[in-house]
Short mmCIF file of C-alpha atoms in Angstrom, two decimals:
data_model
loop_
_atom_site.label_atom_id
_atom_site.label_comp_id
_atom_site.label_asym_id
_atom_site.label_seq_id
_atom_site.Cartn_x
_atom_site.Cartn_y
_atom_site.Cartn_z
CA UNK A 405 0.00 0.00 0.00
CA UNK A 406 2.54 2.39 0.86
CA UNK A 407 4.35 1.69 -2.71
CA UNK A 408 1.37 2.16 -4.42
CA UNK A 409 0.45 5.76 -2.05
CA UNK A 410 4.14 6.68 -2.80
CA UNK A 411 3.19 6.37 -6.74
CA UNK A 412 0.35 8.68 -6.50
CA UNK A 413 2.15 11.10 -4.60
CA UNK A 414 4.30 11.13 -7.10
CA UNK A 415 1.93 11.51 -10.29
CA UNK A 416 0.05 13.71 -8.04
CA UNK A 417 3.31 15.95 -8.24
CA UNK A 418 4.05 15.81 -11.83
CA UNK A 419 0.38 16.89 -12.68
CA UNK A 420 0.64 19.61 -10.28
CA UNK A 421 3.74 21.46 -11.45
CA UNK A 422 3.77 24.83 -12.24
CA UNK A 423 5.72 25.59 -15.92
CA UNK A 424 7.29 29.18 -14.29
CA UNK A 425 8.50 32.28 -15.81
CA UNK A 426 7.47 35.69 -16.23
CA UNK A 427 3.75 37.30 -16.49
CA UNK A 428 3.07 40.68 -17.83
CA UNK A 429 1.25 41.11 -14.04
CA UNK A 430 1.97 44.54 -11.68
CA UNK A 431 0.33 42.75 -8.67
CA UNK A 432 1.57 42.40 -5.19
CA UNK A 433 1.38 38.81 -3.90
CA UNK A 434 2.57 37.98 -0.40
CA UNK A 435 3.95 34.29 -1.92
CA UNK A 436 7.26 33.71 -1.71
CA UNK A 437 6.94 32.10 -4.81
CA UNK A 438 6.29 35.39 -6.52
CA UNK A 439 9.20 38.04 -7.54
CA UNK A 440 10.11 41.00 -5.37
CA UNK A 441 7.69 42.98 -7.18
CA UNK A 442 4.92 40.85 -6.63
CA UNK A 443 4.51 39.79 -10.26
CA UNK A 444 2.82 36.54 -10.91
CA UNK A 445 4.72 33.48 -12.55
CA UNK A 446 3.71 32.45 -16.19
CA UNK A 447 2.55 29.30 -16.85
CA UNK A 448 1.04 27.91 -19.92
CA UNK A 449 -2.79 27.64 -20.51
CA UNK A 450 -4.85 26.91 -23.06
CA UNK A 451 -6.47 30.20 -25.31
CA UNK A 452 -10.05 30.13 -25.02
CA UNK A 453 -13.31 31.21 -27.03
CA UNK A 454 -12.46 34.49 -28.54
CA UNK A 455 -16.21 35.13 -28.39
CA UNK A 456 -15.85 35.53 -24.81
CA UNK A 457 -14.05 38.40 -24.85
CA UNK A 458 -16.51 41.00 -25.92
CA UNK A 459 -16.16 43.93 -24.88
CA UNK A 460 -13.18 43.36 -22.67
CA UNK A 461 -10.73 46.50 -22.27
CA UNK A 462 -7.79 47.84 -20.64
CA UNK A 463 -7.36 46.60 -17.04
CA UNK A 464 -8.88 44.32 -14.38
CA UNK A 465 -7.55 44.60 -11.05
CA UNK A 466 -8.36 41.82 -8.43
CA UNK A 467 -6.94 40.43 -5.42
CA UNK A 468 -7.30 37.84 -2.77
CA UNK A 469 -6.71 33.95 -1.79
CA UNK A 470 -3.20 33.02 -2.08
CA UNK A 471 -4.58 29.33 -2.78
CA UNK A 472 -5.54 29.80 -5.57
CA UNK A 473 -3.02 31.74 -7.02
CA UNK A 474 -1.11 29.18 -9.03
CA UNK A 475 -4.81 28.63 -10.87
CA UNK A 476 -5.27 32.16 -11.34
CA UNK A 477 -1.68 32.85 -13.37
CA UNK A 478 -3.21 29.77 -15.35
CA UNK A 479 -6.01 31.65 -15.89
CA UNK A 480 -4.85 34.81 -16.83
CA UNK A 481 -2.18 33.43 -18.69
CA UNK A 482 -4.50 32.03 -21.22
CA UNK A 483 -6.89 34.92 -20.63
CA UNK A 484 -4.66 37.23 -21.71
CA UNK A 485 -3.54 34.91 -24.62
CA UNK A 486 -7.56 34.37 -26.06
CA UNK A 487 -8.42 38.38 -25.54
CA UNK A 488 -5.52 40.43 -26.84
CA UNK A 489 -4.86 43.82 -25.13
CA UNK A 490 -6.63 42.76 -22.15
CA UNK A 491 -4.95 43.05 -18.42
CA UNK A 492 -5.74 41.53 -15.69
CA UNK A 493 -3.94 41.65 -12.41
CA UNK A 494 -4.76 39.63 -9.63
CA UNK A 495 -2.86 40.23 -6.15
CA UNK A 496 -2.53 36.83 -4.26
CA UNK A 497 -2.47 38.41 -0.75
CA UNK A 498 -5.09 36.34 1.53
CA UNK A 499 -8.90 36.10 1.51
CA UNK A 500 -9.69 38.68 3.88
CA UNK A 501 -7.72 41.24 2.38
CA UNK A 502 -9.50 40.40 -0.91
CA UNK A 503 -12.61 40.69 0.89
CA UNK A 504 -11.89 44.86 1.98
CA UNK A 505 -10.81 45.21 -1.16
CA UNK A 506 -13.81 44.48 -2.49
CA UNK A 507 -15.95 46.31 -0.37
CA UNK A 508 -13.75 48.98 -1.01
CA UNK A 509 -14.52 49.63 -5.00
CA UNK A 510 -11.06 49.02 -5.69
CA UNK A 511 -11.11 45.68 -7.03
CA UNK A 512 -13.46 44.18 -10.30
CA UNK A 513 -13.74 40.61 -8.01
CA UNK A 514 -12.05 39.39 -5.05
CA UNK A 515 -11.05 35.95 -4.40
CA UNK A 516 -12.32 34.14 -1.39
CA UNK A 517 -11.52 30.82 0.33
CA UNK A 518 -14.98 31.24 2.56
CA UNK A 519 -18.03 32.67 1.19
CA UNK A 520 -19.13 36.27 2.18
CA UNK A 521 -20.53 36.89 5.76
CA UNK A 522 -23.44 38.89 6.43
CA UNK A 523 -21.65 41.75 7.60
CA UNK A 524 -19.43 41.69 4.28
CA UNK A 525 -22.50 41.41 1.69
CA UNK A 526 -23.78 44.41 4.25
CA UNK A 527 -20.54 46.61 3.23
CA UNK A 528 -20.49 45.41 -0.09
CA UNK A 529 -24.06 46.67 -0.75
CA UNK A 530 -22.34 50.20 -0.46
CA UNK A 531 -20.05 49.26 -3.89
CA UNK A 532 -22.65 47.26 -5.52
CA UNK A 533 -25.07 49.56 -6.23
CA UNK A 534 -28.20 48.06 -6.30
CA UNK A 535 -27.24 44.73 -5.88
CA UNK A 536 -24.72 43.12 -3.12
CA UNK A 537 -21.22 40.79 -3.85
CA UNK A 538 -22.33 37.07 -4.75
CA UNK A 539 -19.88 34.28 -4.34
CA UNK A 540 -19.07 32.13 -7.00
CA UNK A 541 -17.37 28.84 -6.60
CA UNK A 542 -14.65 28.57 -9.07
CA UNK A 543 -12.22 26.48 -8.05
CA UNK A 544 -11.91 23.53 -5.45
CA UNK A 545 -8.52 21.44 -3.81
CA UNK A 546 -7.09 19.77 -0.79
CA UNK A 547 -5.67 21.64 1.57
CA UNK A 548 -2.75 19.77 2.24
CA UNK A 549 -0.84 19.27 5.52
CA UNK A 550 2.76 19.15 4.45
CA UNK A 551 5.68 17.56 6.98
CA UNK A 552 8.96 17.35 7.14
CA UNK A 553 10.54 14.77 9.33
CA UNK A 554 13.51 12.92 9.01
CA UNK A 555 13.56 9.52 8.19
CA UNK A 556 9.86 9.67 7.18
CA UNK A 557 8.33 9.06 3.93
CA UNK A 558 5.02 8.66 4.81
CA UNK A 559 2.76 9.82 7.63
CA UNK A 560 -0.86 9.37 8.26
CA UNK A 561 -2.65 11.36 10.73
CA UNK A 562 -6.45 11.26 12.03
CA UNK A 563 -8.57 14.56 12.86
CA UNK A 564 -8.24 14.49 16.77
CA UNK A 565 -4.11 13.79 16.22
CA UNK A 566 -4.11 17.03 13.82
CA UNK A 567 -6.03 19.05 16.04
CA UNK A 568 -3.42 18.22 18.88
CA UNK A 569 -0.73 19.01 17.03
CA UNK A 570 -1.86 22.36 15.49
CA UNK A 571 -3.30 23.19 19.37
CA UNK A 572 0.48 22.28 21.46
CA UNK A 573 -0.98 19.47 22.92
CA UNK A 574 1.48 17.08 21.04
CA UNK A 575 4.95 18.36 20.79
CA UNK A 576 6.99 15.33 19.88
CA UNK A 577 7.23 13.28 16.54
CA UNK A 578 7.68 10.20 18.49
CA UNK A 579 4.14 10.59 20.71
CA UNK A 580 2.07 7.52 21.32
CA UNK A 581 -0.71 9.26 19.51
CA UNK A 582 1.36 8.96 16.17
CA UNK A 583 3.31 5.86 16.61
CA UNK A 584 -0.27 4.27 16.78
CA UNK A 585 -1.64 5.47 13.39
CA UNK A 586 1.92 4.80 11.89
CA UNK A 587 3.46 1.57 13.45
CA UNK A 588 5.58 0.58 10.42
CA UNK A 589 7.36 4.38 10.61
CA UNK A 590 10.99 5.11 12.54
CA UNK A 591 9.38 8.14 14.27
CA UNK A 592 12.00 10.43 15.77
CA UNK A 593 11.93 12.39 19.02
CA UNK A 594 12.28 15.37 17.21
CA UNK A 595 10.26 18.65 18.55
CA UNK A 596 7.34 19.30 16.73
CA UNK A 597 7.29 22.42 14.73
CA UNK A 598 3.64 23.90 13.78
CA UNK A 599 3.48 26.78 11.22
CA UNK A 600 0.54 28.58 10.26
CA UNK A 601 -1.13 31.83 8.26
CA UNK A 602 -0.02 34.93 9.62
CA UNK A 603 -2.56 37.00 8.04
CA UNK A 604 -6.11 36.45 8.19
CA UNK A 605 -7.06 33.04 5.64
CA UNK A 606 -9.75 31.54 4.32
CA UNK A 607 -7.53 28.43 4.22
CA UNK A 608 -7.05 28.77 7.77
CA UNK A 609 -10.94 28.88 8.12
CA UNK A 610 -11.55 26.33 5.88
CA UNK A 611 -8.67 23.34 8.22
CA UNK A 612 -10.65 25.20 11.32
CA UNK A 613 -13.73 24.06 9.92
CA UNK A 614 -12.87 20.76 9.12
CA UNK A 615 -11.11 20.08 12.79
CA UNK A 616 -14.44 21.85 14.56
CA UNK A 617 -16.64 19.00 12.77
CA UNK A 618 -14.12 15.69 13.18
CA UNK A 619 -12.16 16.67 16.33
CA UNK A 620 -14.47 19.34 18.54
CA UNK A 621 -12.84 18.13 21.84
CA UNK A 622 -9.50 18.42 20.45
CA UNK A 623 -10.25 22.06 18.67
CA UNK A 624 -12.42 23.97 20.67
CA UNK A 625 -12.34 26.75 18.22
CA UNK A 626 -15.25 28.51 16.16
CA UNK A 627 -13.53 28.29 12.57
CA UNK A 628 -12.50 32.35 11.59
CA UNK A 629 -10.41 33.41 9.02
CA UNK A 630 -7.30 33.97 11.91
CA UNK A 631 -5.43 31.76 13.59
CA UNK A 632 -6.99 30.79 16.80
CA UNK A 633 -4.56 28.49 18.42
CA UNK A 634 -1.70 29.32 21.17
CA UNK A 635 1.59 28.70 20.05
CA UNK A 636 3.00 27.53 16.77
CA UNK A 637 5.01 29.77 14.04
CA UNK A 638 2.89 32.42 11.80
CA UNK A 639 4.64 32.76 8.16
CA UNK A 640 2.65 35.09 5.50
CA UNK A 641 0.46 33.41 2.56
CA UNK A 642 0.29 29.55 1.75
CA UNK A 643 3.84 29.84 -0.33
CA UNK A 644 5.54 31.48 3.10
CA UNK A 645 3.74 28.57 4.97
CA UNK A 646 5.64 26.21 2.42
CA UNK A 647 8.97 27.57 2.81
CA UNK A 648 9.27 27.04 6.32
CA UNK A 649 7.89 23.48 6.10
CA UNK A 650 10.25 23.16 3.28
CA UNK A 651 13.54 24.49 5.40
CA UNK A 652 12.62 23.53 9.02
CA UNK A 653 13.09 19.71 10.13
CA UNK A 654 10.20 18.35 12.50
CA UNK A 655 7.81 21.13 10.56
CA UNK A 656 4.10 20.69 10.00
CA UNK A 657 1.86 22.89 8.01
CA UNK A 658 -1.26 23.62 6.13
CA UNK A 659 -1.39 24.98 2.15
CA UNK A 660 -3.14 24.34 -1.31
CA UNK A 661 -1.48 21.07 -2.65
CA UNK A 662 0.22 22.37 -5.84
CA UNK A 663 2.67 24.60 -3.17
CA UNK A 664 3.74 20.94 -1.66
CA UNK A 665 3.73 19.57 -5.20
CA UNK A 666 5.74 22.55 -6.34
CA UNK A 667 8.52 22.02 -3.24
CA UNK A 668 8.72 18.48 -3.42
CA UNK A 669 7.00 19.15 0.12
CA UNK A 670 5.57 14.84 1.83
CA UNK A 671 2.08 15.52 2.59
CA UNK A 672 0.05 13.30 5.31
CA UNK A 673 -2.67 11.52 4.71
CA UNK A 674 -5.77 11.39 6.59
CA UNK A 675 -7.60 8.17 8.25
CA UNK A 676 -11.13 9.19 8.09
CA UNK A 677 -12.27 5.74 9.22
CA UNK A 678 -12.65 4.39 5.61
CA UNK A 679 -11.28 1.35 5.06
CA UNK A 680 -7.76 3.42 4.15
CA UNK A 681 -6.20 6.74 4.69
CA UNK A 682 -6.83 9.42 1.93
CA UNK A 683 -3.94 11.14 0.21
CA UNK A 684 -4.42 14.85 -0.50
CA UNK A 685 -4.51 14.37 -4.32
CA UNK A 686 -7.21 16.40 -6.48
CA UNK A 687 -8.73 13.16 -7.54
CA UNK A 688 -9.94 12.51 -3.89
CA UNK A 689 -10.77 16.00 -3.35
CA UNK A 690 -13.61 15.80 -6.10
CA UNK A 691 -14.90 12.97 -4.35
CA UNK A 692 -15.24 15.15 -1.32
CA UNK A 693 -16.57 18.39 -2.98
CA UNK A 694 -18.83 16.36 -5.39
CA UNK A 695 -21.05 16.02 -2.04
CA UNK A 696 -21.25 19.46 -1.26
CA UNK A 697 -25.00 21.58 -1.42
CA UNK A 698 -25.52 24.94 -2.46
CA UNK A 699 -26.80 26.73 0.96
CA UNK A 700 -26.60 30.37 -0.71
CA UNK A 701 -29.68 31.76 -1.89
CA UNK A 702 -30.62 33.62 -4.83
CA UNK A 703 -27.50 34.36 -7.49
CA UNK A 704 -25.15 33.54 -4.09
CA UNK A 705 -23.94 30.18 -5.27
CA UNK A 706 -22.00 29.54 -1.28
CA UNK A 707 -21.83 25.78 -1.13
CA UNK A 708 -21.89 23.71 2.33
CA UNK A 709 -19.39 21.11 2.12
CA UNK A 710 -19.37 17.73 4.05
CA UNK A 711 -15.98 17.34 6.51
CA UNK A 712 -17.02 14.40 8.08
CA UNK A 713 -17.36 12.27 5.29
CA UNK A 714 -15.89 8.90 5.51
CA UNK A 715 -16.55 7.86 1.91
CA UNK A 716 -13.81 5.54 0.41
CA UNK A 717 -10.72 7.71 -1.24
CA UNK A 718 -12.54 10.85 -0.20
CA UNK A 719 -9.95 13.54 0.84
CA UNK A 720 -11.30 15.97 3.84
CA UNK A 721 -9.83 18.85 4.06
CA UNK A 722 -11.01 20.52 1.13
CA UNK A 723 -11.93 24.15 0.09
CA UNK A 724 -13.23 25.91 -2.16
CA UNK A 725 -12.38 29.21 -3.47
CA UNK A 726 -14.92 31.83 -4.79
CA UNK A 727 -14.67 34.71 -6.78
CA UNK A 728 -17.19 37.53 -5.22
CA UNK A 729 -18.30 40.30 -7.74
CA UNK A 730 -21.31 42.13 -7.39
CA UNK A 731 -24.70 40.46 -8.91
CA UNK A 732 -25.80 44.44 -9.81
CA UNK A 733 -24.13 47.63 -9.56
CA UNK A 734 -20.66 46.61 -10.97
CA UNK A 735 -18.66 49.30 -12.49
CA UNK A 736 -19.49 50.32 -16.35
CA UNK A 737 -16.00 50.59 -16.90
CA UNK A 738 -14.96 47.02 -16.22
CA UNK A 739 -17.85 45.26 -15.65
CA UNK A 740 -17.67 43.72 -19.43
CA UNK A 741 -14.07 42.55 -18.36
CA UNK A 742 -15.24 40.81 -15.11
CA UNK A 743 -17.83 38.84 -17.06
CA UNK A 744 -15.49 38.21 -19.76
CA UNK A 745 -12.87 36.76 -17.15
CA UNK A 746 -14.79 34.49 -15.05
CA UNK A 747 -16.43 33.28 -18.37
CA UNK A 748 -13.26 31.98 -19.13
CA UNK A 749 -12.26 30.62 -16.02
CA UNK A 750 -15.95 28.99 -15.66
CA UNK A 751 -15.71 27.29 -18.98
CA UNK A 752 -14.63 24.02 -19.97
CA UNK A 753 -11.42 24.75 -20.91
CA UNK A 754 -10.98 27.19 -17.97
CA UNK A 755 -12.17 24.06 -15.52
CA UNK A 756 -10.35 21.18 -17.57
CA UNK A 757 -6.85 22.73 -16.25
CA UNK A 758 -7.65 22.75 -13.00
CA UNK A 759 -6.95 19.00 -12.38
CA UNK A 760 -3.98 18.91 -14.10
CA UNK A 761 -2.70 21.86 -11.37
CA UNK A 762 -3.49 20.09 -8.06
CA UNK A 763 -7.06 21.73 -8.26
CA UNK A 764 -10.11 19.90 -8.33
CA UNK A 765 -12.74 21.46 -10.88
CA UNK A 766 -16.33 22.69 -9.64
CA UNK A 767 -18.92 19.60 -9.66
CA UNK A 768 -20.58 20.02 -13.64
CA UNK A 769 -23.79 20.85 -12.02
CA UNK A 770 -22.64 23.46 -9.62
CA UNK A 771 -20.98 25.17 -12.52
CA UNK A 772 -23.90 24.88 -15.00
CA UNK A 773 -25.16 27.29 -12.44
CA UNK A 774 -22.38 29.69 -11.97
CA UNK A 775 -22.27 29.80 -15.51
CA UNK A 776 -26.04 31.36 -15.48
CA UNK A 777 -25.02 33.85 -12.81
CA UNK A 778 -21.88 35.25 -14.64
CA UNK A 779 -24.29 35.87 -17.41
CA UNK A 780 -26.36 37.93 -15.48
CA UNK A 781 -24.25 39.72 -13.80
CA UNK A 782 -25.38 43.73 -14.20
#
């Protein structure tokens, strides 16, 4: 089994890798992965319908989730390709930042690894005039827990083990807890070394909500976009997260999987109580997010996704990453580009890449439906 596990990691990794090099982008990202200037990498993507860039013009400024980043240079990348003269700059900072900027006017969409609360489609009802910001599922994944242990290859963790470790309660590599879920691994007495989001993160939501639902005695935490646990090391964005797991022996960590496939970052997997543990693969991701319901209302396409599930190959820890924009009031001036955009990153093509990134595309009939509302958009 662990042959076989070590094989998908491994094609896991090839799928997920990145082709790198420079994008015509001006947009601060907090990844490490990005240059000083906060420029986005290029990486190759399919063109698109030229149809679907009518009247797109000039520049589209956007910012938010770092987890999605390496699928948005995809997407613009090919964007850019299919509508010539077109910009579109997308800063990959974290989800609440993309969230103010939103409300703020000074973004077309914002990029969100938890839907909208309330008190954000409140504020945003100031910028969308008319109307109020939507979220629109657009891209889903594992969030992976990456490691870095010596001597150990593989490492499978359950819910109430993770929550331990990411709460201080476990502090060695060598604990009991551990050496029971991996009795075949030469488990060092190395110090445990957590690292999580310094900034406020929808990622971080999105592991808090998963640990709330398995491991509640373990995590007695409501799930927010910061980092509610004492202890640990903060490093900024999911690529700054990466590094450190990367660099530090005995590290732990949480980040979108194409970071660890990118790093040649181990990543656990998780006993959910199916008959084996689940690998963080995009594959097993789409058999957790194909479960999920739609609990928004209206054009707000927010879905509700299942943590608990212990269906066989399912993968947990799973988010999903929408891009908010306002269902009426959107600026004249680069409203056509927003809709012109998303169009191409809801479309087949636009979805079709996704899997070949570490990503796991939106469930067919969930984006039938986000298809409709990017269409309406006014």
């Amino acid at each position: 089994m662990m042959l076989q596990r070590k094989n998908r990691l491994r094609a896991s990794a090839l799928g997920a890798l990145v082709v790198s090099g420079a994008l015509v982008l001006t947009a601060c990202g907090s990844d490490n992965n990005t240059p000083k200037d906060g420029s986005s990498t290029k990486a190759a993507a399919p063109t698109g319908d030229a149809s679907q860039c009518a009247g797109a013009k000039g520049q589209l400024l956007a910012s938010g989730s770092s987890a999605q980043k390496n699928a948005m240079d995809l997407w613009v990348n090919g964007y850019m390709a299919t509508c010539k003269g077109v910009e579109v700059n997308y800063k990959a900072s974290s989800s609440g930042e993309g969230i103010v900027a939103f409300n703020q006017g000074t973004v077309g969409f914002a990029g969100s690894d938890s839907p909208l609360k309330p008190k954000e489609v409140e504020d945003s009802k100031k910028v969308c005039t008319g109307g109020q910001g939507v979220n629109l599922p657009m891209v889903g994944g594992p969030i992976a827990i990456g490691f870095n242990v010596s001597g150990v290859d593989n490492l499978v963790l359950d819910a109430p083990t993770l929550a331990k470790i990411f709460n201080g309660k476990i502090t060695k590599w060598d604990d009991e807890a551990i050496k029971k879920l991996n009795p075949s691994a030469k488990l060092p007495s190395t110090a445990i070394q957590a690292f999580h989001r310094s900034e406020d993160s929808g990622t971080t939501q999105n592991l808090g909500k998963y640990l709330a639902a398995t491991a509640k005695a373990d995590w007695p935490y409501e799930p927010e976009k910061k980092w509610p646990a004492p202890g640990g090391q903060a490093a900024s964005g999911s690529a700054g997260v990466a590094a450190q797991v990367k660099q530090v022996d005995g590290a732990i960590g949480y980040f979108e999987l194409s970071y660890a496939s990118q790093q040649g970052i181990k990543t656990v997997a998780i006993n959910t109580g199916a008959s084996a543990p689940a690998d963080a693969t995009s594959e097993n991701a789409s058999k957790a997010i194909a479960a999920a319901k739609i609990a928004g209302t209206g054009k707000d396409l927010a879905l509700k996704l299942d943590y608990t599930t212990k269906a066989e190959g399912a993968y947990p820890i799973v988010l999903v990453t929408y891009e908010i924009a306002c269902d009426k009031g959107n600026k004249a001036e680069t409203l056509p580009t927003v809709k012109s955009f998303l169009t191409y990153t809801a479309s087949d093509a636009g979805q079709k890449m996704l899997a070949e990134k570490g990503y796991a595309p939106i469930p067919a009939e969930i984006n039938a439906k986000v298809r409709e509302v990017i269409s309406s958009l006014g």
